[in-house]
Coordinates of C-alpha atoms in Angstrom, one line a residue:
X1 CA 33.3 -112.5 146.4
X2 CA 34.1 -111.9 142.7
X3 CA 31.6 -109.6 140.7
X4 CA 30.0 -110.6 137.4
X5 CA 28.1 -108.5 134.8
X6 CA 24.6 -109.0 134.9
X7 CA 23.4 -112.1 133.0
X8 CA 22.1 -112.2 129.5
X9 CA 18.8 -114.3 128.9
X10 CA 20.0 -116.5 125.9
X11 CA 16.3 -117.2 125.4
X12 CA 16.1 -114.1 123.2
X13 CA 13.2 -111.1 123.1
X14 CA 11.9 -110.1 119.6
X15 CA 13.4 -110.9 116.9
X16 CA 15.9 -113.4 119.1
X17 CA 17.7 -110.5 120.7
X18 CA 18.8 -111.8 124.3
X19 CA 17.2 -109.9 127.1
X20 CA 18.9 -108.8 130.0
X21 CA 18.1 -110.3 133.2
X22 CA 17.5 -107.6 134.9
X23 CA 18.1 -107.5 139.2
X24 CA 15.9 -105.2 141.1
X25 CA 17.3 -105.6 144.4
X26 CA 21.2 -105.5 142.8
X27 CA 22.9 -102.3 143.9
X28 CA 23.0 -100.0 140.9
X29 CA 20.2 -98.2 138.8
X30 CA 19.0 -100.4 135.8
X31 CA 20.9 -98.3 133.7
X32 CA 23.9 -99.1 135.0
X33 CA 22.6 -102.9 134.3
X34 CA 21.9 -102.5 130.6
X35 CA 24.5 -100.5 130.4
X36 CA 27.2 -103.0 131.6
X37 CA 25.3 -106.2 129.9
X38 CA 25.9 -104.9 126.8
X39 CA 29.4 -103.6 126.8
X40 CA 30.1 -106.9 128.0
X41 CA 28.5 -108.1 125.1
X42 CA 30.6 -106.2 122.8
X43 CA 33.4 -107.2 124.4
X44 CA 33.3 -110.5 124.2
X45 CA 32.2 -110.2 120.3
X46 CA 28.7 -111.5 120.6
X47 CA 27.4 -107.7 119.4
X48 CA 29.5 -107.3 116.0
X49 CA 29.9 -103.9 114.4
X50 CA 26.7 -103.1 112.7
X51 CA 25.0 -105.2 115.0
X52 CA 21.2 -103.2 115.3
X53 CA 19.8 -103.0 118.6
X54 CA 16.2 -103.8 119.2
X55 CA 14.4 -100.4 119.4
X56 CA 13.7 -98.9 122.6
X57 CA 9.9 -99.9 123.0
X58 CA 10.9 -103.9 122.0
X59 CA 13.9 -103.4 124.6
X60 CA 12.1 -102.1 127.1
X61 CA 9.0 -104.5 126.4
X62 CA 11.4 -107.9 126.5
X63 CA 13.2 -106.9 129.8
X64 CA 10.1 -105.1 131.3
X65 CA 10.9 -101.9 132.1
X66 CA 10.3 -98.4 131.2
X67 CA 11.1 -96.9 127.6
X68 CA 12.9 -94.0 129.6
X69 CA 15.1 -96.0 131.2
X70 CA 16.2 -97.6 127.7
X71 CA 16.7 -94.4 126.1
X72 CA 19.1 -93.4 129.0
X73 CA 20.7 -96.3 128.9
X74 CA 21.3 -96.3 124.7
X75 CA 22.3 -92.4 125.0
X76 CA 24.8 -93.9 127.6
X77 CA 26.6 -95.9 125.2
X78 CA 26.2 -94.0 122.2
X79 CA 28.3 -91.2 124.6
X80 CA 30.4 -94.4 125.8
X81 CA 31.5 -94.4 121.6
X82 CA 29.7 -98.4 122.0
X83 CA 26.6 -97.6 120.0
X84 CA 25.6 -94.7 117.4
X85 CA 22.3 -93.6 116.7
X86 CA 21.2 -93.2 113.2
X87 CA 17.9 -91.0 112.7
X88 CA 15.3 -93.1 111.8
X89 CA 17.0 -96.1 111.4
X90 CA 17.7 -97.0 115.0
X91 CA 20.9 -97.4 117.4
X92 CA 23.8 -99.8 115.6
X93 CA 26.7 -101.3 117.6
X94 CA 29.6 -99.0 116.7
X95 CA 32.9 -100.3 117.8
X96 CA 34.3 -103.7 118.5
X97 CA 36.9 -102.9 121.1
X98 CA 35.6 -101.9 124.3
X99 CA 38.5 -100.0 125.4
X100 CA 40.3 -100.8 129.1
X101 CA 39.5 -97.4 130.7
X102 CA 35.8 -98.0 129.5
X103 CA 35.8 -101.5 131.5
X104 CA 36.0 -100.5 135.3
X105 CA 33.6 -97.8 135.0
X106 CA 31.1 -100.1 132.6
X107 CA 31.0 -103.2 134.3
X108 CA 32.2 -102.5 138.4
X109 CA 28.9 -102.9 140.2
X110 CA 30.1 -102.9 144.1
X111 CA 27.4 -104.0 146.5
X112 CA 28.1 -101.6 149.8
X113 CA 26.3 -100.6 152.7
X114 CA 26.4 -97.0 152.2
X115 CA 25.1 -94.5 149.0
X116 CA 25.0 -91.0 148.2
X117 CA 21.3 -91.4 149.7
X118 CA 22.0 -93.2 153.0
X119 CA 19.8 -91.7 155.8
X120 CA 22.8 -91.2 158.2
X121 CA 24.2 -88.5 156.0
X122 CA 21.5 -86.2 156.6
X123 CA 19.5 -87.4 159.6
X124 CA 21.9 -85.9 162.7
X125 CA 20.8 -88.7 164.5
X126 CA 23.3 -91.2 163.5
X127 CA 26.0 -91.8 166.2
X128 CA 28.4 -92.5 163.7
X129 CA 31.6 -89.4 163.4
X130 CA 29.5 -87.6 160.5
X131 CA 32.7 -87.1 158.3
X132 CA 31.0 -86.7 155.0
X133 CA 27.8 -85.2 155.6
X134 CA 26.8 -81.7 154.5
X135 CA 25.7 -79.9 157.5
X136 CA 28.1 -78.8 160.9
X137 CA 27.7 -78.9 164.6
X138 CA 25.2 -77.0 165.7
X139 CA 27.4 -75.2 168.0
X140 CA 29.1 -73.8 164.9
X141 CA 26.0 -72.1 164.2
X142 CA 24.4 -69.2 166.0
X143 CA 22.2 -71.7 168.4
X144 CA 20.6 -68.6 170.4
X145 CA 19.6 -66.7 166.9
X146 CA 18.4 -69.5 165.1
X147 CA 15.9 -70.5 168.3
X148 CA 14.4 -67.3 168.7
X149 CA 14.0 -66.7 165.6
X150 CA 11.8 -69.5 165.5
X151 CA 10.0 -68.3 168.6
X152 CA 8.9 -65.3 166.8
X153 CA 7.8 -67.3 163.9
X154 CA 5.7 -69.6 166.1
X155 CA 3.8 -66.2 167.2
X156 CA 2.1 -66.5 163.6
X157 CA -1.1 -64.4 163.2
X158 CA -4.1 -66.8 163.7
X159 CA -5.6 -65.2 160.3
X160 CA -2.2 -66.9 158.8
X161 CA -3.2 -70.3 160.3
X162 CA -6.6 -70.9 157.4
X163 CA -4.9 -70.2 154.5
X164 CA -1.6 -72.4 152.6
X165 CA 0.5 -69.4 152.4
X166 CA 1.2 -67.4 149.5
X167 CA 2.6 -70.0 146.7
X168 CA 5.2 -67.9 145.9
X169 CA 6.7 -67.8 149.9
X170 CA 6.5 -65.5 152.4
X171 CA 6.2 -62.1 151.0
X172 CA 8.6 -60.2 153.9
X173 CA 11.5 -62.5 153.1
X174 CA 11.3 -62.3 149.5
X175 CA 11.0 -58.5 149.8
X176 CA 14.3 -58.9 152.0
X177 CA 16.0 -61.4 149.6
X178 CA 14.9 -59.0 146.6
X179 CA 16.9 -56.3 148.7
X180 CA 19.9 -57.9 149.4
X181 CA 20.4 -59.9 146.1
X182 CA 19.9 -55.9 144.6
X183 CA 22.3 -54.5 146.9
X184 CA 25.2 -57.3 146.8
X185 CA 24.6 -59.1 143.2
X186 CA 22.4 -58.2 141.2
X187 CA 18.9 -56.0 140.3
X188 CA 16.0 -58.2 140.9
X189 CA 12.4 -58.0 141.8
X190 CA 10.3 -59.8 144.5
X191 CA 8.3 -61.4 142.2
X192 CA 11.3 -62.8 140.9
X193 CA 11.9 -65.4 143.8
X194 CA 10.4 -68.2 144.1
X195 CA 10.7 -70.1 147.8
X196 CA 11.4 -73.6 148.1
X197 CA 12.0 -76.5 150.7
X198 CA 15.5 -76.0 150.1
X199 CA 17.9 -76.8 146.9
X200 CA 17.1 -80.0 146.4
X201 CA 13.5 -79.1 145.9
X202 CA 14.6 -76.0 143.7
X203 CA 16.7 -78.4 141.5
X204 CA 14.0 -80.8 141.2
X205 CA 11.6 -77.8 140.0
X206 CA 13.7 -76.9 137.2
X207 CA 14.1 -80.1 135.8
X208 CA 10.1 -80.7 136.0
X209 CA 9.9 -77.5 134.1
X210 CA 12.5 -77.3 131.3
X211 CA 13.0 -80.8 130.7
X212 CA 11.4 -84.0 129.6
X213 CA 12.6 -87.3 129.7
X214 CA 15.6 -87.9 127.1
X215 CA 17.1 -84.3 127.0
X216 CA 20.2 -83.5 128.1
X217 CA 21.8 -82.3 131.1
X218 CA 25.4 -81.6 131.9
X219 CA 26.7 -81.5 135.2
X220 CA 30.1 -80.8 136.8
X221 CA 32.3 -84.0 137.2
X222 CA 32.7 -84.3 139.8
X223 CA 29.9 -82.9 141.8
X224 CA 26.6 -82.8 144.1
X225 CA 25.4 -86.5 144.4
X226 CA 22.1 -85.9 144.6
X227 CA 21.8 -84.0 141.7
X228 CA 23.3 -87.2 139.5
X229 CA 20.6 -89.1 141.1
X230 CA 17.6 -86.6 140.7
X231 CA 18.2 -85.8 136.8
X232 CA 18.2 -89.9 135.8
X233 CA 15.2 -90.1 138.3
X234 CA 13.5 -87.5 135.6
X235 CA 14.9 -89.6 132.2
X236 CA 17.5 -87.1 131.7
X237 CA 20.6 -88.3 130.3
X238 CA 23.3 -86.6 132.8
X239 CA 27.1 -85.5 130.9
X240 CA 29.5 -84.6 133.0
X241 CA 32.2 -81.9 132.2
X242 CA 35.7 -82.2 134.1
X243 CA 36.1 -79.8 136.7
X244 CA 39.2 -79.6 138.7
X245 CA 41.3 -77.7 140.7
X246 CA 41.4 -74.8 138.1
X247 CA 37.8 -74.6 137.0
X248 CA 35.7 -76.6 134.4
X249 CA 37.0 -77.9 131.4
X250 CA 35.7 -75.3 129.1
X251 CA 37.0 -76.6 126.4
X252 CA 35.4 -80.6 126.6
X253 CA 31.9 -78.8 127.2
X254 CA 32.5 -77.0 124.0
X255 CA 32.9 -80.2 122.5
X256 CA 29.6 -82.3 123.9
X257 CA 27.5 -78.9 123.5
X258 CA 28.0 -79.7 120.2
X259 CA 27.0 -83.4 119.9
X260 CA 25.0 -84.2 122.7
X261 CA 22.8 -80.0 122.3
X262 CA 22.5 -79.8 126.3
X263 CA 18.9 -78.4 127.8
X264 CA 20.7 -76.8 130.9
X265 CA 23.5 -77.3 132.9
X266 CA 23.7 -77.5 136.9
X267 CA 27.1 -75.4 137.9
X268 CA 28.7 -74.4 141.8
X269 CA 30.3 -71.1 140.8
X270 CA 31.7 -70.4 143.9
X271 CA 32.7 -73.2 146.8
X272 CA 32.0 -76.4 144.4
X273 CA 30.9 -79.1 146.0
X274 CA 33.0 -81.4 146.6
X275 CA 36.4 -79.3 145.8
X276 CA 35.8 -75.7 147.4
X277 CA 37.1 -74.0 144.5
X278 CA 35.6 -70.8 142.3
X279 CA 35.2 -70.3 138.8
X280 CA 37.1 -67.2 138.0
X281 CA 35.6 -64.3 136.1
X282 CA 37.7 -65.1 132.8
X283 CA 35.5 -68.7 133.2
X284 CA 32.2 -67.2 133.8
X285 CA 32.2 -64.9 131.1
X286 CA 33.4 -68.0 128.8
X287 CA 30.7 -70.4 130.2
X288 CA 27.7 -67.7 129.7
X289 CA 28.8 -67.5 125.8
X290 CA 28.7 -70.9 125.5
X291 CA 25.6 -71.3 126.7
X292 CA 24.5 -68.7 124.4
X293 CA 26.1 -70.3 121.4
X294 CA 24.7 -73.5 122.0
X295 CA 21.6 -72.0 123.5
X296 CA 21.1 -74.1 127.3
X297 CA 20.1 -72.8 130.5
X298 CA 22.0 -72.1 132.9
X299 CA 21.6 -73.1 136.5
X300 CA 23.8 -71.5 139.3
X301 CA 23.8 -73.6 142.1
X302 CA 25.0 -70.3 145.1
X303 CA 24.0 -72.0 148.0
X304 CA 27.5 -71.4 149.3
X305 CA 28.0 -68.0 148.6
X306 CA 27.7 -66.5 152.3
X307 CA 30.6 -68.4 153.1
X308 CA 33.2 -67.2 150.2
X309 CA 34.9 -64.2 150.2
X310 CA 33.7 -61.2 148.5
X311 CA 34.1 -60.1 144.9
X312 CA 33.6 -64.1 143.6
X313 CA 32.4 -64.7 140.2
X314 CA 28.5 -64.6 139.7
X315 CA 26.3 -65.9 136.8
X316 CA 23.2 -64.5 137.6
X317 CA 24.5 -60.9 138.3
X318 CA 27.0 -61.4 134.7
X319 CA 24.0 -62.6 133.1
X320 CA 21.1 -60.8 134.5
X321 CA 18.7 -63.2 135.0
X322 CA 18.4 -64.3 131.1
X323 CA 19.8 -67.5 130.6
X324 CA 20.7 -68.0 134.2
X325 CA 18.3 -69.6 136.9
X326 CA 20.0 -68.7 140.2
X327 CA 19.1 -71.7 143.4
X328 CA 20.0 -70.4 146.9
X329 CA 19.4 -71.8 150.4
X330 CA 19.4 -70.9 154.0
X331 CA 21.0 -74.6 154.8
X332 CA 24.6 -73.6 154.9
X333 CA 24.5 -70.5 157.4
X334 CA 21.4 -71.2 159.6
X335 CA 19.8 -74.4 159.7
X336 CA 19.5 -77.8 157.3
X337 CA 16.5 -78.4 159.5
X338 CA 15.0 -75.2 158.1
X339 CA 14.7 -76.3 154.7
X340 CA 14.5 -72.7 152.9
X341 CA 15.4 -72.2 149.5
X342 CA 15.0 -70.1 146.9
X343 CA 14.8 -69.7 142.9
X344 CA 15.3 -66.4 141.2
X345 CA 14.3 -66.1 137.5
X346 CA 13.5 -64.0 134.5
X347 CA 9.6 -62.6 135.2
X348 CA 8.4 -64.8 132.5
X349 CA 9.8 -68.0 133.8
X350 CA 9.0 -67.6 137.2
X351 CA 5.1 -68.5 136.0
X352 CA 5.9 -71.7 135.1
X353 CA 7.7 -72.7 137.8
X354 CA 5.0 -71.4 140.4
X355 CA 2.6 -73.6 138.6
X356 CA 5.1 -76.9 138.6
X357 CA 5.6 -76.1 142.5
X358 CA 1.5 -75.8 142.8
X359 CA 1.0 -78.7 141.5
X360 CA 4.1 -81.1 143.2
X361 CA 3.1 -79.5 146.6
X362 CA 1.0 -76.6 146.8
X363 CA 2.8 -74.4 148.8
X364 CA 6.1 -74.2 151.3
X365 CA 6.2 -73.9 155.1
X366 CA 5.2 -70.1 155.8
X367 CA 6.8 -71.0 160.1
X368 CA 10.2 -72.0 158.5
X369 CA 10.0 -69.1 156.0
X370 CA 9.0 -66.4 158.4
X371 CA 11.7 -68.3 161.0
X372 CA 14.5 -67.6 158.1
X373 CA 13.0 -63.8 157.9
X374 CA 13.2 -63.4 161.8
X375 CA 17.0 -65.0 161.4
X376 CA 18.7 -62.9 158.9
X377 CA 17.2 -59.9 159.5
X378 CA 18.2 -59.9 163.2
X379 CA 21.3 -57.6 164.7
X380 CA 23.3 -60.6 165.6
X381 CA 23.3 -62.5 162.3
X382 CA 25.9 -60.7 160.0
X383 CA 28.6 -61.5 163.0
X384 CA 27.2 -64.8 163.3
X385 CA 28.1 -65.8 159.5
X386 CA 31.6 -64.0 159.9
X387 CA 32.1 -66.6 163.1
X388 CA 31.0 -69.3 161.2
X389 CA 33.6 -68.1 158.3
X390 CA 36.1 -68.0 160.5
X391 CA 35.7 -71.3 162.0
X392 CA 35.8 -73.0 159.0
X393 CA 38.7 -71.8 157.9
X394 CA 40.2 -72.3 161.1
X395 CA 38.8 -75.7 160.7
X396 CA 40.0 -76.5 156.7
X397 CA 43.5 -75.9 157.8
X398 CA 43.5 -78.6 160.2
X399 CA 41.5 -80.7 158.0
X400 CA 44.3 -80.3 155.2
X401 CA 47.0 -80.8 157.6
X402 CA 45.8 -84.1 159.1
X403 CA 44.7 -85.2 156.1
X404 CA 48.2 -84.4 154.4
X405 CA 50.4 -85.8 158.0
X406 CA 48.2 -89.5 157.3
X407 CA 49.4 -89.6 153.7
X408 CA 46.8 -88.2 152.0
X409 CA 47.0 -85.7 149.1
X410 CA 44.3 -83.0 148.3
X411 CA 42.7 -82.8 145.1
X412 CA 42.4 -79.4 145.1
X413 CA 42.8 -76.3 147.8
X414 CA 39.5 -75.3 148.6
X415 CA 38.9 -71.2 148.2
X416 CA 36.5 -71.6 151.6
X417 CA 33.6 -73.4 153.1
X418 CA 32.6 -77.0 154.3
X419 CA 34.6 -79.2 152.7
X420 CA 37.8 -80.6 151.8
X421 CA 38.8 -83.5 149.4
X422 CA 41.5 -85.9 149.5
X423 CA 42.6 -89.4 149.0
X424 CA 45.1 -91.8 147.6
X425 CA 46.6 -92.3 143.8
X426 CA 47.1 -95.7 144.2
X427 CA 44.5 -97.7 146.6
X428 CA 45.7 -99.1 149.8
X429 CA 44.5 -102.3 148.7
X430 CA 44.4 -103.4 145.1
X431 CA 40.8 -105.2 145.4
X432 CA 39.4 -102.0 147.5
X433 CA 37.7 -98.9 146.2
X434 CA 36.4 -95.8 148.0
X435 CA 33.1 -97.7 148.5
X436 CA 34.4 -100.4 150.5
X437 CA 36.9 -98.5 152.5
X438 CA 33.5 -96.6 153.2
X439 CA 32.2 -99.8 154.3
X440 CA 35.0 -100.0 156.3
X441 CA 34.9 -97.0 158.0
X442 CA 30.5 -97.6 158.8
X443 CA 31.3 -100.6 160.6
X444 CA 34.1 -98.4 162.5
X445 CA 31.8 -95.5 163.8
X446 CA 32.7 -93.2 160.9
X447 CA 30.5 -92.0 158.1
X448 CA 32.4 -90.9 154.7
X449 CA 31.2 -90.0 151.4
X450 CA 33.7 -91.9 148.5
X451 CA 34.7 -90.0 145.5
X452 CA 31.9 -92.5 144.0
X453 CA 29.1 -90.6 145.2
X454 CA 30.4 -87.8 143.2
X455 CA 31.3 -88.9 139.9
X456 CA 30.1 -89.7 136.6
X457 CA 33.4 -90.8 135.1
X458 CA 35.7 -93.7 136.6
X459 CA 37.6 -92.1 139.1
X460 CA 41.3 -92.1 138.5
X461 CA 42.3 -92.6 142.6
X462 CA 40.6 -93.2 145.5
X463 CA 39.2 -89.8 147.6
X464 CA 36.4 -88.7 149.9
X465 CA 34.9 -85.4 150.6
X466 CA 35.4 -84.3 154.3
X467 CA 33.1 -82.1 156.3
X468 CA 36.1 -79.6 157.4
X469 CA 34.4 -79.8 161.8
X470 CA 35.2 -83.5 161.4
X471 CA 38.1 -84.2 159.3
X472 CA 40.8 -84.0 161.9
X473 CA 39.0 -86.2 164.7
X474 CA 41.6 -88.7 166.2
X475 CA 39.1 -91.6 165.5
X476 CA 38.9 -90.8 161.7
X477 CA 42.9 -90.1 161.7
X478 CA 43.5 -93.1 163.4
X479 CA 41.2 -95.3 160.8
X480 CA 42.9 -93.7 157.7
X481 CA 46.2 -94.9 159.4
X482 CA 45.1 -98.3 160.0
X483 CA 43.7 -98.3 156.4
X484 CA 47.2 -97.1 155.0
X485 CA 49.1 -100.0 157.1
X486 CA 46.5 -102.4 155.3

């Protein structure tokens, strides 16, 4: 079924500006809408250079939505090179070309069964071959350790059981996090770490602090799916800087720093998700003086530091805490079903975030923090982590090399960890993209997550990101086979 743009209301909104009628059930956020209906506007010449737009409180009052969602959607186009923004006077239509590379990304709205927030892809419960999910068999982890650990946490004192915990987290394991952080990384205090229900959480907390609807937020491109999703759900406007195989793009965040005056940026130094690579010390050092020059937070996203060798590039231990916010989690070596994360921040930040935290949730779970404690501070766990290391790579060179023997090529070579990434330069079929081979593979037992999920930009071939326990299963290898033939 052929896809159209969404429709424009000839009717006209103040001042006979057209609105946009707007979908609510159509797959794709409302910005994605507005921002499609209007390039298509410009492209067929019914927005003229020098065309004004309606301002964002008559936009959003003639379509009936929110004024943040207009804002996002104008800052989109003005970074799109379709509109410029002229202070005090408005937002004017700026070109009257809509360039080809512009059109697939602007206007593709693909209806699928499948998104970076499908249940399946984090429940465990699905009975579909979990390809592109984030967590592993639970064999790969250290079953035993992880279930008596949370049979000593269940032993709770009864004294523990009237109070919410201590909003910061359980003391004990941020005394042992504060230890280890000190001894590995870098020189921090207790009081320093704040606990969370996991990264996610920790991300979300940042944004509700430093942020407010309309700022800027640069991301890695590609990158963590969620984290896309969670910065538009605050009225941020999300930029994404390249990353590739060798790093970020240093260079192009240079360049938007200085028009689009970030108020933080989200970065995987080490084992980026979705390419497994590092950022090398030369990088690091560049990124932290950027962010000085242009004066933006940093925030070092290290859940996956456990699993990468020693000696990798760190932010926060470069940085000491001053510009950098670092997010960890317990997710990746223990449990997801823990949901333990941390923040560790400068004394005087750590405040505000407390009182954010307080006020989205009181507290976190004191069992799965003490369960965590009882976990990593236990004789086996240290050889349990080395075993899961070992796995995994055991595991990413079979991934790469079935991936590779199906006709696939990698788009990078991960340094370590979960996952690999690979696809096609030209799509099996023309009309398919990695949404609907996704599709595909749901209704074939087989859960993958398309380079979609992951991008900001248009992407320039089809790929997915595999789970490295998964990625050589005959039933997948068989599929991508079938898919090829197609």
């Amino acid at each position: 079924m052929e896809e159209t743009s969404p429709a424009i209301d000839q009717a006209g909104g103040p001042g006979g500006w057209p609105c946009v009628a707007i979908e609510r059930r159509q797959k794709g956020s409302l910005v994605e809408q507005i921002v499609a209906a209007i390039s298509a506007m410009v492209g067929r010449r019914e927005l003229r250079v020098g065309t004004k737009m309606p301002s964002v409180r008559q936009f959003a009052k003639c379509n009936g939505i929110s004024t943040f969602t207009v804002v996002e959607a104008y800052d989109r186009l003005v970074t799109l090179g379709l509109l410029s923004s002229r202070r005090g006077s408005g937002y004017f239509v700026a070109r009257q070309d809509l360039p080809a590379v512009l059109l697939p990304a602007t206007l593709q709205a693909t209806p699928n069964a499948i998104d970076a927030l499908t249940a399946d892809l984090y429940s465990g419960t699905s009975e579909a071959l979990p390809v592109g999910a984030g967590w592993l068999p639970p064999e790969w982890y250290g079953e035993d350790t992880i279930l008596d650990a949370v049979r000593q946490a269940m032993r709770i004192p009864a004294a523990r059981l009237r109070g919410y915990g201590h909003p910061l987290g359980f003391p004990t394991l941020r005394q042992q996090m504060a230890a280890s952080l000190s001894d590995e990384l870098f020189p921090v205090e207790a009081e320093q770490i704040l606990l969370t229900h996991g990264a996610t959480h920790a991300f979300d907390l940042v944004l509700r602090t430093l942020t407010k609807p309309g700022d800027t937020v640069f991301v890695e491109d590609p990158g963590y799916s969620n984290l896309l999703s969670l910065i538009r759900h605050h009225g941020c406007i999300a930029v994404g800087i390249p990353r590739g195989e060798h790093g970020l793009d240093l260079d192009a965040l240079a360049q938007q720093a200085a028009q689009m005056q970030p108020k933080l940026m989200f970065v995987n130094t080490v084992l980026q998700n979705p390419l497994g690579t590092s950022l090398s010390a030369a990088q690091a050092h560049r990124l932290l003086a950027l962010a000085e020059q242009f004066d933006f937070w940093l925030v070092e996203d290290d859940i996956y530091r456990e699993l990468a060798p020693r000696g990798e590039a760190s932010l926060a231990a470069m940085d000491g805490l001053r510009r950098v916010i670092r997010v960890g989690s317990f997710s990746k070596t223990l449990s997801p079903v823990l949901r333990v994360g941390s923040i560790s921040a400068s004394a005087s930040l750590i405040p505000e975030l407390l009182r954010v935290k307080m006020l989205a949730g009181l507290t976190t779970s004191e069992i799965n923090e003490r369960a965590v404690y009882h976990a990593i501070t236990a004789r086996p766990y240290k050889r349990m982590v080395d075993k899961l290391v070992t796995q995994l790579d055991a595991g990413r060179e079979r991934a790469m090399a079935s991936l590779r023997e199906v006709g696939m090529t990698l788009l990078a070579r991960p340094r370590g960890g979960m996952f690999v990434s690979a696809g096609w330069h030209d799509a099996p079929t023309p009309d398919w993209n990695g949404k609907t081979i996704a599709d595909q593979a749901l209704k074939h037992g087989i859960l993958l997550s398309p380079c979609d999920f992951f991008m900001l930009r248009a992407p320039e071939a089809i790929w997915f990101r595999f789970n490295v326990a998964y990625a050589d299963h005959p039933q997948l290898l068989n599929f991508l086979r079938r898919i090829c033939r197609q």
